[in-house]
CSV table of N, CA and C in Angstrom, one decimal:
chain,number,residue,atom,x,y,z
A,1,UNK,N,6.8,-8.8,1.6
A,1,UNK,CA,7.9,-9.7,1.4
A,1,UNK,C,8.4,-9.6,0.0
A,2,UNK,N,9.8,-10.1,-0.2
A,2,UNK,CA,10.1,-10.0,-1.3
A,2,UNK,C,10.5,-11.2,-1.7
A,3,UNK,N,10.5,-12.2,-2.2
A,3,UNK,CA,11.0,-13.5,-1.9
A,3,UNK,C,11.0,-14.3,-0.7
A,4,UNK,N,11.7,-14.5,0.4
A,4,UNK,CA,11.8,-14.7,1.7
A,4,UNK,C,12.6,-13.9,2.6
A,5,UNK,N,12.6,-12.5,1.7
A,5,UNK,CA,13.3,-11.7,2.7
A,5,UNK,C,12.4,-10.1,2.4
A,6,UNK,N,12.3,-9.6,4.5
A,6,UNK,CA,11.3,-8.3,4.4
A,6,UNK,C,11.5,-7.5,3.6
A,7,UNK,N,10.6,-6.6,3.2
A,7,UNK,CA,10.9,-5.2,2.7
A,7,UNK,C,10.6,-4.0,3.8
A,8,UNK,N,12.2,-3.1,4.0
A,8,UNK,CA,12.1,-2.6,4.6
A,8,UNK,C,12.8,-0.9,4.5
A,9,UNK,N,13.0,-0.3,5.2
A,9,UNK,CA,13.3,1.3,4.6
A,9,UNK,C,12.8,1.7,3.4
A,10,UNK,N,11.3,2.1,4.0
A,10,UNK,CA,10.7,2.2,2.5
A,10,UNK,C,9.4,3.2,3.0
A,11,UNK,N,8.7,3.7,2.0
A,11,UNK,CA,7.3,4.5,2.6
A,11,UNK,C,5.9,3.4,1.9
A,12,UNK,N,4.9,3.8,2.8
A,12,UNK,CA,3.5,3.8,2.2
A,12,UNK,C,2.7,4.9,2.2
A,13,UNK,N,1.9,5.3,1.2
A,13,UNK,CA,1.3,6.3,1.3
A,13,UNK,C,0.2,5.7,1.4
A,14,UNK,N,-1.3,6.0,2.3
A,14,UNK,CA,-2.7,6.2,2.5
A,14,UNK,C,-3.5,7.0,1.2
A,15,UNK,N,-4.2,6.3,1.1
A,15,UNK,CA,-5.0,7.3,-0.4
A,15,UNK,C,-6.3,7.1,-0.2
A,16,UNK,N,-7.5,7.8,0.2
A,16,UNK,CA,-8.8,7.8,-0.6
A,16,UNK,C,-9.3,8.6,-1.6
A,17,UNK,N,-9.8,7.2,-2.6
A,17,UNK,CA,-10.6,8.0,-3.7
A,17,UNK,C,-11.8,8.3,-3.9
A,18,UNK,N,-12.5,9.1,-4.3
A,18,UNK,CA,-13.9,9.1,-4.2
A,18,UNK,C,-14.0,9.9,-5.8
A,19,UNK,N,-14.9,9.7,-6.6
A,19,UNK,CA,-15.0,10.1,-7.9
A,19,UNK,C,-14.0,10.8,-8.2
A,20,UNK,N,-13.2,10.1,-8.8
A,20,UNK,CA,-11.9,10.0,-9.2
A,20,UNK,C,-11.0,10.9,-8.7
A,21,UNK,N,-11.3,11.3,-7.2
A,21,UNK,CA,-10.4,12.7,-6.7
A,21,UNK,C,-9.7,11.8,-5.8
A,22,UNK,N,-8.0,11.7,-5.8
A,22,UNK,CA,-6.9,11.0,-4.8
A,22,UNK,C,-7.1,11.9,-3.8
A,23,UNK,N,-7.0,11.3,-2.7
A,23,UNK,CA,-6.7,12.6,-1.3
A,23,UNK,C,-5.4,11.8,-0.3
A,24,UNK,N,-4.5,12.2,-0.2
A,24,UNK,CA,-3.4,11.7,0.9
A,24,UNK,C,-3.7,11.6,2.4
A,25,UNK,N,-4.0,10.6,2.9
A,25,UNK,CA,-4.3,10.7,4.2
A,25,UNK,C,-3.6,10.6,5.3
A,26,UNK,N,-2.2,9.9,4.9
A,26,UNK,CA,-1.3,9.5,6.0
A,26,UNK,C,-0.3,8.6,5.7
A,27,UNK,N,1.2,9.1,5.5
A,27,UNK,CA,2.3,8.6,5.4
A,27,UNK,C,3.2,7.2,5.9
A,28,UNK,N,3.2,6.5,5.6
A,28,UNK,CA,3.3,5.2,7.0
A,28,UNK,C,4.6,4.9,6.6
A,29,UNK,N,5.7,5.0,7.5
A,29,UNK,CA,7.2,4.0,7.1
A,29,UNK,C,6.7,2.6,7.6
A,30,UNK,N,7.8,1.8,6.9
A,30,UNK,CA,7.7,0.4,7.4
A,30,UNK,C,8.8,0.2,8.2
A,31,UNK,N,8.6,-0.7,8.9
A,31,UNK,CA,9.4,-0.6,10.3
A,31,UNK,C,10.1,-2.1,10.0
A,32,UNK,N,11.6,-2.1,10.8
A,32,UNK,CA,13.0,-2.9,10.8
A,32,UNK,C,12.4,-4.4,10.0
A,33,UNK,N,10.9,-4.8,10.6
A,33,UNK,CA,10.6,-6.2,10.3
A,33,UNK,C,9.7,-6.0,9.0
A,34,UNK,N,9.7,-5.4,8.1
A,34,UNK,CA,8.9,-5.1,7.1
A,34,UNK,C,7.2,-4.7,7.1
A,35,UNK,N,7.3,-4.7,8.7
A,35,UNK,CA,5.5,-4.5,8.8
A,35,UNK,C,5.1,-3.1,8.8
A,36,UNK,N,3.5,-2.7,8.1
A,36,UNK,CA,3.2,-1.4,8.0
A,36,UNK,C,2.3,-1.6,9.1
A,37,UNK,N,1.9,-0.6,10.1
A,37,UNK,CA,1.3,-0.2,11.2
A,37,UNK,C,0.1,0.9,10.7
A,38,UNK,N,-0.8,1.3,10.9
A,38,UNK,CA,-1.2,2.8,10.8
A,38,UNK,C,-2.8,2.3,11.2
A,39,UNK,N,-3.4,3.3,11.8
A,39,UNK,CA,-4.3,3.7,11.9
A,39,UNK,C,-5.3,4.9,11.9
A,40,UNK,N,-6.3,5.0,11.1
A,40,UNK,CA,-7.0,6.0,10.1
A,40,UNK,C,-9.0,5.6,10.6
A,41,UNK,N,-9.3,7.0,11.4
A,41,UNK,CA,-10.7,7.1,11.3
A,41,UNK,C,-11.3,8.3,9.9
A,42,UNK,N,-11.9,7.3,9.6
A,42,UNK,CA,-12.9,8.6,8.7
A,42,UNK,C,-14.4,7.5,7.9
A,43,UNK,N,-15.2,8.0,8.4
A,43,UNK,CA,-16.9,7.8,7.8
A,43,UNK,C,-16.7,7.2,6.9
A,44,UNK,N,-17.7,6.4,6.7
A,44,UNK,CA,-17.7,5.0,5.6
A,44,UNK,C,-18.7,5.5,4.8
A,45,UNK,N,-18.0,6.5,4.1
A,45,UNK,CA,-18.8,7.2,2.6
A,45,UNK,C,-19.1,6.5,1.9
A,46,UNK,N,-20.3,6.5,1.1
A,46,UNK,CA,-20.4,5.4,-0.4
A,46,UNK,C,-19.3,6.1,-1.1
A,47,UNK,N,-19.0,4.8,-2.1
A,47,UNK,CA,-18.2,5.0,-3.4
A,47,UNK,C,-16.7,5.6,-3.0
A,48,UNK,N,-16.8,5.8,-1.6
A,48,UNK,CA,-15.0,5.7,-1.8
A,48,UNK,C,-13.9,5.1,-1.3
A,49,UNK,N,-13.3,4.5,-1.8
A,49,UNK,CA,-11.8,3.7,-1.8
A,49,UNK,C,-10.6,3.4,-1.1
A,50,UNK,N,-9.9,3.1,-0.5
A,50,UNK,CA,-9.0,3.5,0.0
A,50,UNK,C,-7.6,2.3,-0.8
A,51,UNK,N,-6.5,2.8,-1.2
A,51,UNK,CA,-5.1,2.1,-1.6
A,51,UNK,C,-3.8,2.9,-0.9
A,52,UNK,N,-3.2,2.0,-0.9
A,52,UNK,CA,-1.5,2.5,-0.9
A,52,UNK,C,-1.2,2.4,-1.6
A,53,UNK,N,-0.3,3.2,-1.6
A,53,UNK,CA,1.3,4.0,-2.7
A,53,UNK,C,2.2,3.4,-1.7
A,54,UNK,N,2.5,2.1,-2.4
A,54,UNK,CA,4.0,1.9,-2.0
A,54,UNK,C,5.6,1.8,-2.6
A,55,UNK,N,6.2,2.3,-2.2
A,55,UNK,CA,7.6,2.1,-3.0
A,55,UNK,C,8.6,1.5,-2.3
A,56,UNK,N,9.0,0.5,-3.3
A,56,UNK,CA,10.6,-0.9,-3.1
A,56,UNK,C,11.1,-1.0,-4.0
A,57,UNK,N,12.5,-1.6,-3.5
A,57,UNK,CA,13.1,-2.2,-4.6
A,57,UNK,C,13.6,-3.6,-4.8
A,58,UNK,N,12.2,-3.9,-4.7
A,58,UNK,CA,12.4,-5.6,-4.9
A,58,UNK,C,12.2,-5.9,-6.2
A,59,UNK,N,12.9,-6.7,-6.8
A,59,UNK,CA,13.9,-7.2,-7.9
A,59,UNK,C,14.3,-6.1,-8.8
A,60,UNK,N,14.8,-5.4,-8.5
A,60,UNK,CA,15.2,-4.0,-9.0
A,60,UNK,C,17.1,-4.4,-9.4
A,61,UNK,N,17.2,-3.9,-9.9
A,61,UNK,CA,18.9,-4.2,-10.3
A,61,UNK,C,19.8,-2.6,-10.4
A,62,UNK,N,18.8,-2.2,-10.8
A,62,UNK,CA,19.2,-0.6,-11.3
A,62,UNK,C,19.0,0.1,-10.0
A,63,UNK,N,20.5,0.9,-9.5
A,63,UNK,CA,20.7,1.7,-8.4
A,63,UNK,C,19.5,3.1,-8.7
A,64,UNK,N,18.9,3.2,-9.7
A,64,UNK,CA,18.7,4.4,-9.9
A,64,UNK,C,16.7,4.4,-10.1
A,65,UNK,N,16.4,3.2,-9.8
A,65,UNK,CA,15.3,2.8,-10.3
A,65,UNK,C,14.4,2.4,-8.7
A,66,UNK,N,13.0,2.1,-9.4
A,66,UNK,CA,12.4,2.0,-7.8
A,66,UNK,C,11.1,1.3,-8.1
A,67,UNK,N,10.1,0.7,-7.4
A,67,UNK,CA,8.9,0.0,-7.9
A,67,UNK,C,7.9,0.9,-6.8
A,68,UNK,N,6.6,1.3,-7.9
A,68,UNK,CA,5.9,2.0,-7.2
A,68,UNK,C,4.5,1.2,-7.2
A,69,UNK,N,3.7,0.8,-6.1
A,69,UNK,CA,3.1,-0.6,-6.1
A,69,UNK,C,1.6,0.1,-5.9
A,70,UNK,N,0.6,-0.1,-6.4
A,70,UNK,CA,-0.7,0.1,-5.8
A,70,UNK,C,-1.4,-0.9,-5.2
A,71,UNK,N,-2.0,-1.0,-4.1
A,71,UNK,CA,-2.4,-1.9,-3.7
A,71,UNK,C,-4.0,-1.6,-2.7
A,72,UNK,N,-4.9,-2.1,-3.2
A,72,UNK,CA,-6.3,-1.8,-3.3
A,72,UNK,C,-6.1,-2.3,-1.6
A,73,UNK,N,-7.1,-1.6,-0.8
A,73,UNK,CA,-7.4,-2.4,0.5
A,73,UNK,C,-8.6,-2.9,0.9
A,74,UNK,N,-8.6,-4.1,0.6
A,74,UNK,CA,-10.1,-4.5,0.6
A,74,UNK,C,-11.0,-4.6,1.6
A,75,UNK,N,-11.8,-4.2,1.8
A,75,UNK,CA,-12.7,-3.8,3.1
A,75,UNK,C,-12.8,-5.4,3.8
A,76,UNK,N,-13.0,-5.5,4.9
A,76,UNK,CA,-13.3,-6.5,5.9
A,76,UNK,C,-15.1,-6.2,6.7
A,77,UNK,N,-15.7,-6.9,6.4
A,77,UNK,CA,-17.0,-6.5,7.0
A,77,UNK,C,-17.1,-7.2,8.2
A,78,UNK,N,-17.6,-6.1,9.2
A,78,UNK,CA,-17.4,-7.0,11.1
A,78,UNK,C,-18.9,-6.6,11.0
A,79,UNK,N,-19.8,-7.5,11.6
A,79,UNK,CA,-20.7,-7.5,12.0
A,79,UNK,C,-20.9,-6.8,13.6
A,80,UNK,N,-20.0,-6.9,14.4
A,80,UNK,CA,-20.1,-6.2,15.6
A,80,UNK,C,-19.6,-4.9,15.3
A,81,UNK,N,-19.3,-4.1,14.6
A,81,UNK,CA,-18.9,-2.7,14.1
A,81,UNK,C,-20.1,-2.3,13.9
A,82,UNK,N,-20.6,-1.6,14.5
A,82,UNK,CA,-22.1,-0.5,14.5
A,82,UNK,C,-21.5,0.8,14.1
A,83,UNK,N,-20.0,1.0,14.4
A,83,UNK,CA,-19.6,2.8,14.4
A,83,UNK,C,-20.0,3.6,12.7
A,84,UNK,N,-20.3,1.8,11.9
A,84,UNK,CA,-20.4,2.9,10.6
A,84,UNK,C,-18.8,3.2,10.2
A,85,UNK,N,-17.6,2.7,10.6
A,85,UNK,CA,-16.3,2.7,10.2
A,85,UNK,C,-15.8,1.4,9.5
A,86,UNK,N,-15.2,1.2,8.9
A,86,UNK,CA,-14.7,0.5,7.9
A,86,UNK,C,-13.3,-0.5,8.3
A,87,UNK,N,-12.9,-1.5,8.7
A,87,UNK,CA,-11.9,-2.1,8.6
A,87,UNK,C,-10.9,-2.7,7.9
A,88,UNK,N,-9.4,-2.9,7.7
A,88,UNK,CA,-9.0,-3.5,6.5
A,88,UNK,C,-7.6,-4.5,7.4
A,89,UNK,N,-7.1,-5.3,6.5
A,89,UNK,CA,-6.5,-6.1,7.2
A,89,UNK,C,-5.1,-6.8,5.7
A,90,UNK,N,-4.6,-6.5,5.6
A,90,UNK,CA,-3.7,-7.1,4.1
A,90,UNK,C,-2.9,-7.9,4.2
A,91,UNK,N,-2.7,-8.5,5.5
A,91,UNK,CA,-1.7,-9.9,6.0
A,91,UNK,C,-0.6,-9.7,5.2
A,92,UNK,N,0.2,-11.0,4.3
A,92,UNK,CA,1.0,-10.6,4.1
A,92,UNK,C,1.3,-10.6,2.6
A,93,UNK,N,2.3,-9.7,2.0
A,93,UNK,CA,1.7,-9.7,0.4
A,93,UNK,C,3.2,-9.6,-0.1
A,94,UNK,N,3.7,-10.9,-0.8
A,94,UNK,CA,5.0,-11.1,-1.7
A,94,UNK,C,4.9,-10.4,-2.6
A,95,UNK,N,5.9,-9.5,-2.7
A,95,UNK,CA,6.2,-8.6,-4.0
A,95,UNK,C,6.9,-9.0,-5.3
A,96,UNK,N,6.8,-10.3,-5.5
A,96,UNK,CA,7.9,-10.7,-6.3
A,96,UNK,C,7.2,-10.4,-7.9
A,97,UNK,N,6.0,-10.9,-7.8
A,97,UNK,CA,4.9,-11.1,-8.9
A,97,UNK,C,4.8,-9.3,-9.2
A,98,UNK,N,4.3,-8.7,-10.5
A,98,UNK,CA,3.8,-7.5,-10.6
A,98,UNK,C,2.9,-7.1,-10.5
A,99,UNK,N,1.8,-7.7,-11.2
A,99,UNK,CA,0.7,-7.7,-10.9
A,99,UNK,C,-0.3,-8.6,-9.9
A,100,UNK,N,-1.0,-8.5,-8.8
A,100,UNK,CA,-1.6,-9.7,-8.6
A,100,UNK,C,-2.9,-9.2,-8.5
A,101,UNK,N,-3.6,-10.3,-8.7
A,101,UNK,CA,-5.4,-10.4,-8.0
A,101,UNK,C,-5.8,-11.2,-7.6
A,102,UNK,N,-5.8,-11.2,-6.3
A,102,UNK,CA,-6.5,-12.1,-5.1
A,102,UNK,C,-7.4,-11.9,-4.3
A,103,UNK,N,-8.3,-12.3,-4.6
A,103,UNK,CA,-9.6,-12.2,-4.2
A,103,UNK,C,-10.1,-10.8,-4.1
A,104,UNK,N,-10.2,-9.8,-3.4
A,104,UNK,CA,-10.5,-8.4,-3.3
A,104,UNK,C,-9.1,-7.5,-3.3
A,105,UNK,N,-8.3,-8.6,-3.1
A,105,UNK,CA,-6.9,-7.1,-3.0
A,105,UNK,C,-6.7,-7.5,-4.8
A,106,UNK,N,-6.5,-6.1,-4.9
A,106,UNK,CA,-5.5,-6.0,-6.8
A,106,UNK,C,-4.3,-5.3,-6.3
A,107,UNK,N,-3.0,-5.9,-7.0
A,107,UNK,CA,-1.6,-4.7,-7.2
A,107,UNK,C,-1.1,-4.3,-8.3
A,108,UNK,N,-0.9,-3.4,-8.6
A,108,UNK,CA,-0.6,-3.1,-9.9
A,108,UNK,C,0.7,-2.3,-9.3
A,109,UNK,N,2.0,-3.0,-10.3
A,109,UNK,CA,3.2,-2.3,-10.2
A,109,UNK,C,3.9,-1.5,-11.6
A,110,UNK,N,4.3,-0.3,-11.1
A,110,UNK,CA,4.6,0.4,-11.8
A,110,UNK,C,6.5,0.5,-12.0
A,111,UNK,N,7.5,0.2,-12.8
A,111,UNK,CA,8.7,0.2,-12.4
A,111,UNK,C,9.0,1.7,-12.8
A,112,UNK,N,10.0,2.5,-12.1
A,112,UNK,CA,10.3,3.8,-12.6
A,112,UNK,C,11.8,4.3,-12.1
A,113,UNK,N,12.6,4.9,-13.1
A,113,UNK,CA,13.6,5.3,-13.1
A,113,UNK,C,14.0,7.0,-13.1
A,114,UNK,N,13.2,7.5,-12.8
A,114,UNK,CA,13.1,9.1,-12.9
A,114,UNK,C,12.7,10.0,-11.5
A,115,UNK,N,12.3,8.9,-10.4
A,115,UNK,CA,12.1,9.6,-9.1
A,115,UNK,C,12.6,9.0,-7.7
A,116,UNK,N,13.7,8.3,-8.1
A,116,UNK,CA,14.1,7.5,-7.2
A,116,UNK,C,14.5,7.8,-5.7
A,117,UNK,N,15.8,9.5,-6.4
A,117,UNK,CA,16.3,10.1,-5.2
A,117,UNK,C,15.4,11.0,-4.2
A,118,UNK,N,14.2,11.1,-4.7
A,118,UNK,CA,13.1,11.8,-3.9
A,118,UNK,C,12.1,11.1,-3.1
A,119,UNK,N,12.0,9.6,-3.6
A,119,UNK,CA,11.3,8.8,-2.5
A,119,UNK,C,11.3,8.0,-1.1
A,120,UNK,N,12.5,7.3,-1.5
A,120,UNK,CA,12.9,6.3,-0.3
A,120,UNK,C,13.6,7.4,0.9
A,121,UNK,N,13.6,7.2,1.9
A,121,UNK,CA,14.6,7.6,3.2
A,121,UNK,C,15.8,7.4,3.1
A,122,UNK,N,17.0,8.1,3.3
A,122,UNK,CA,18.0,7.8,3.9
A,122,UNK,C,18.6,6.7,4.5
């Protein structure tokens, strides 16, 4: 969300980190109602991480400019999960603020004017 209105035509990127190596896992557009969808198996390694790479342009003014958002995904622990897989769940997260920290999620926003025309879709 950006105020009271979705964020939409936009990408997220999937990222695990594990001793400080990023690995791209999977590309997610957001869809007409601003919601991201995706689903991702992979072993519940120690020590490693998973965030999105997200980019918007919420409160952006500048045609040429874009907000590149990190956003930690904080694990959900299920007790009926025996697979040894990991769950996450991010409900819903207003972009208006730059930085937040709430409870296990952190975002750290980055504003940038130098990569604009290579990110967003058409």
């Amino acid at each position: 969300m950006c105020g009271n209105e979705s964020v939409t035509n936009t990408t997220a990127e999937l990222y695990a980190t594990s001793f400080g190596i990023d690995k791209l896992i999977k590309i997610v557009k957001v869809n007409e109602k601003g919601k991201i969808k995706f689903s991702f198996k992979e072993s519940n390694v120690i020590g490693k991480n998973y965030y999105l790479k997200f980019y918007d342009k919420c409160l952006i003014l500048a045609n040429n400019c874009i907000n590149i958002r990190y956003i930690s995904l904080p694990t959900e622990l299920l007790i009926t999960n025996l697979s040894g897989y990991k769950h996450y769940r991010l409900g819903t997260i207003n972009l208006i603020h730059k930085d937040i920290f709430h409870f296990t999620r952190k975002i750290h926003t980055e504003k940038r004017c130098d990569l604009y025309n290579n990110l967003l879709p058409d």
